[in-house]
């Protein structure tokens, strides 16, 4: 059963534990294993070369039909989770834009010993991060640190869990702590955008073609 956990400070975020069924997780891991040879290092926007160390594959570049991807189609189930959407609406006014986002992109990151991602923000409206790996857990490290960059607030460290989703404003500074041992940390990252829409009265449900 899904468990919904909210944080109001220092930033409004939502964690959802036990997001998908084990069969769905296994299919997603198998899909990445098939695509793993396409994983590449991708330098962050306006970031120095040493700002991050990991591999990733953009799923939207691999599929013309997202229903052909277990990862994309499974992640799309989030949009149908009424409790998730209601919880976000109650958490902060910011998430009122959830229904108005009209485009998304998704990629999978792979981390092994020595990988990291220093503090950064995402160029999107809402960021989703979801973590999976083969059991038993084959690595150590890789937790998330969130920061407002304000002197009067403390950073928030999020210990990642298998089959857990985190939803947060993309403008929040966050980092991935170094992987200190092992390999096999998979992160499914989805960015949700609010792009100019020729029909301002339509919501995302009316323009499903836009959310890839």
Coordinates of C-alpha atoms in Angstrom, one line a residue:
X1 CA 0.0 0.0 0.0
X2 CA 1.3 3.4 -0.9
X3 CA 2.4 5.6 2.0
X4 CA 2.4 9.4 1.6
X5 CA 4.8 11.5 3.6
X6 CA 5.0 15.3 3.4
X7 CA 7.5 17.9 4.4
X8 CA 6.6 21.6 4.7
X9 CA 10.1 22.8 5.7
X10 CA 12.6 23.8 4.5
X11 CA 10.8 23.1 1.2
X12 CA 7.4 21.5 0.3
X13 CA 8.1 17.9 -0.9
X14 CA 6.2 14.7 -1.0
X15 CA 7.5 11.2 -0.6
X16 CA 5.5 8.2 -1.7
X17 CA 6.7 4.8 -0.5
X18 CA 5.7 1.5 -2.0
X19 CA 4.8 3.2 -5.3
X20 CA 4.5 0.3 -7.6
X21 CA 4.1 -3.5 -7.5
X22 CA 7.2 -5.7 -7.5
X23 CA 6.4 -7.1 -11.0
X24 CA 6.4 -3.5 -12.3
X25 CA 9.7 -2.8 -10.7
X26 CA 11.3 -5.9 -12.2
X27 CA 10.1 -5.0 -15.7
X28 CA 11.5 -1.5 -15.3
X29 CA 14.9 -2.8 -14.2
X30 CA 14.9 -5.3 -17.1
X31 CA 14.2 -2.5 -19.6
X32 CA 17.1 -0.4 -18.3
X33 CA 19.4 -3.4 -18.6
X34 CA 18.4 -3.7 -22.3
X35 CA 19.0 0.1 -22.8
X36 CA 22.1 0.3 -20.6
X37 CA 24.5 0.3 -23.5
X38 CA 23.0 3.6 -24.5
X39 CA 23.8 5.3 -21.2
X40 CA 26.1 8.3 -21.6
X41 CA 27.6 11.1 -19.4
X42 CA 25.6 14.2 -20.0
X43 CA 27.0 17.5 -18.8
X44 CA 24.6 19.6 -16.8
X45 CA 23.4 22.9 -18.2
X46 CA 25.9 25.7 -17.5
X47 CA 27.8 23.4 -15.1
X48 CA 31.5 22.6 -15.0
X49 CA 32.7 19.2 -16.1
X50 CA 33.3 18.0 -12.5
X51 CA 29.9 19.0 -11.2
X52 CA 28.5 15.5 -11.6
X53 CA 29.6 12.0 -12.4
X54 CA 27.0 9.5 -13.6
X55 CA 25.5 7.9 -16.6
X56 CA 22.0 8.5 -18.0
X57 CA 19.7 7.6 -20.9
X58 CA 16.9 9.8 -22.1
X59 CA 13.9 7.6 -22.7
X60 CA 12.0 10.1 -24.8
X61 CA 14.7 9.8 -27.4
X62 CA 14.3 6.0 -27.5
X63 CA 10.6 5.6 -28.0
X64 CA 8.2 7.2 -30.5
X65 CA 5.3 5.6 -28.6
X66 CA 5.7 5.9 -24.8
X67 CA 3.4 2.9 -24.3
X68 CA 6.1 0.7 -25.7
X69 CA 8.2 1.5 -22.6
X70 CA 7.4 -0.2 -19.3
X71 CA 9.2 2.7 -17.5
X72 CA 7.3 5.5 -19.2
X73 CA 3.9 3.8 -19.1
X74 CA 4.4 2.8 -15.5
X75 CA 5.5 6.3 -14.4
X76 CA 2.4 7.7 -16.2
X77 CA 0.2 6.0 -13.6
X78 CA 1.3 8.7 -11.2
X79 CA -1.0 11.1 -13.1
X80 CA -4.0 9.0 -12.2
X81 CA -3.2 8.9 -8.4
X82 CA -5.9 11.1 -6.9
X83 CA -4.5 10.9 -3.4
X84 CA -1.1 12.0 -4.6
X85 CA -2.5 15.0 -6.4
X86 CA -4.8 15.9 -3.4
X87 CA -1.9 15.6 -1.0
X88 CA 0.2 17.9 -3.1
X89 CA -2.6 20.5 -3.3
X90 CA -2.9 20.5 0.5
X91 CA 0.8 20.6 1.0
X92 CA 1.5 23.9 -0.8
X93 CA -0.1 26.4 -3.2
X94 CA 2.9 25.8 -5.5
X95 CA 1.5 22.4 -6.6
X96 CA -1.6 24.0 -7.9
X97 CA 0.3 24.0 -11.2
X98 CA 0.4 20.2 -11.3
X99 CA -2.8 20.0 -13.4
X100 CA -1.6 22.7 -15.7
X101 CA 1.7 21.2 -16.6
X102 CA 1.5 20.0 -20.2
X103 CA 4.8 18.4 -21.1
X104 CA 7.3 16.0 -19.5
X105 CA 10.6 14.4 -20.1
X106 CA 12.0 11.2 -18.5
X107 CA 15.4 9.7 -18.2
X108 CA 17.1 7.0 -16.1
X109 CA 20.3 7.6 -14.2
X110 CA 22.8 4.9 -13.3
X111 CA 25.2 5.3 -10.4
X112 CA 28.2 3.2 -9.1
X113 CA 31.0 3.8 -6.6
X114 CA 32.5 7.3 -7.0
X115 CA 29.4 8.8 -8.7
X116 CA 27.8 12.0 -7.4
X117 CA 25.9 15.1 -8.4
X118 CA 26.7 18.3 -6.6
X119 CA 24.1 20.9 -5.7
X120 CA 22.0 22.1 -8.6
X121 CA 18.5 23.1 -9.7
X122 CA 16.4 21.6 -12.6
X123 CA 15.2 23.6 -15.5
X124 CA 11.5 22.6 -15.2
X125 CA 8.5 23.3 -13.0
X126 CA 8.1 20.1 -11.0
X127 CA 10.8 17.4 -10.5
X128 CA 10.0 13.7 -9.8
X129 CA 12.7 11.3 -8.6
X130 CA 12.0 7.5 -8.2
X131 CA 14.6 4.9 -7.1
X132 CA 14.9 1.2 -7.8
X133 CA 17.6 -1.4 -7.7
X134 CA 18.0 -5.2 -7.6
X135 CA 17.9 -6.7 -4.1
X136 CA 19.9 -7.1 -2.0
X137 CA 20.8 -3.4 -2.2
X138 CA 24.2 -3.4 -4.1
X139 CA 25.5 0.0 -3.1
X140 CA 26.0 2.5 -0.3
X141 CA 25.5 6.3 -0.4
X142 CA 23.5 8.2 -3.0
X143 CA 21.1 9.9 -0.6
X144 CA 19.6 13.3 -1.5
X145 CA 20.2 16.6 0.2
X146 CA 17.8 19.5 -0.3
X147 CA 18.7 23.1 0.4
X148 CA 17.1 26.5 0.3
X149 CA 20.5 28.2 0.3
X150 CA 19.3 30.4 3.2
X151 CA 21.4 31.0 6.3
X152 CA 18.5 30.5 8.7
X153 CA 17.4 27.1 7.4
X154 CA 19.0 23.7 7.6
X155 CA 19.5 21.3 4.8
X156 CA 17.2 18.3 4.6
X157 CA 18.7 14.9 3.9
X158 CA 16.4 12.3 2.3
X159 CA 17.6 8.7 2.7
X160 CA 16.5 7.1 -0.6
X161 CA 14.5 3.9 -0.5
X162 CA 13.7 1.3 -3.1
X163 CA 10.4 1.9 -4.8
X164 CA 10.1 5.5 -3.4
X165 CA 9.0 8.6 -5.3
X166 CA 10.0 12.2 -4.3
X167 CA 8.1 15.2 -5.7
X168 CA 9.6 18.7 -5.3
X169 CA 9.7 22.1 -7.0
X170 CA 12.4 22.0 -9.7
X171 CA 13.9 25.3 -8.3
X172 CA 15.0 23.7 -5.1
X173 CA 18.8 23.1 -4.9
X174 CA 19.5 19.4 -4.4
X175 CA 22.4 17.1 -4.6
X176 CA 23.2 13.4 -4.8
X177 CA 25.7 12.3 -2.2
X178 CA 28.6 10.2 -3.5
X179 CA 28.2 6.5 -3.9
X180 CA 30.8 5.1 -1.5
X181 CA 30.5 1.4 -2.3
X182 CA 29.0 -0.8 -5.0
X183 CA 26.9 -0.2 -8.1
X184 CA 23.4 -0.4 -9.5
X185 CA 21.6 2.7 -8.1
X186 CA 18.9 3.4 -10.7
X187 CA 16.9 6.7 -10.6
X188 CA 14.0 7.4 -12.9
X189 CA 13.9 11.2 -13.2
X190 CA 10.9 13.0 -14.7
X191 CA 10.6 16.8 -15.3
X192 CA 7.2 18.3 -15.6
X193 CA 6.9 21.6 -17.6
X194 CA 4.3 24.3 -18.1
X195 CA 4.8 25.3 -21.7
X196 CA 2.9 28.0 -23.7
X197 CA -0.4 26.5 -24.7
X198 CA -2.4 27.8 -27.7
X199 CA -5.6 27.0 -25.7
X200 CA -5.2 28.6 -22.2
X201 CA -8.4 27.1 -20.9
X202 CA -7.3 23.5 -21.5
X203 CA -5.6 21.4 -18.8
X204 CA -3.1 18.6 -19.2
X205 CA -5.9 16.0 -19.5
X206 CA -7.1 17.9 -22.6
X207 CA -3.7 18.0 -24.3
X208 CA -2.4 14.5 -23.5
X209 CA -0.2 14.6 -26.6
X210 CA 1.9 17.2 -24.9
X211 CA 2.9 15.1 -22.0
X212 CA 4.9 13.0 -24.4

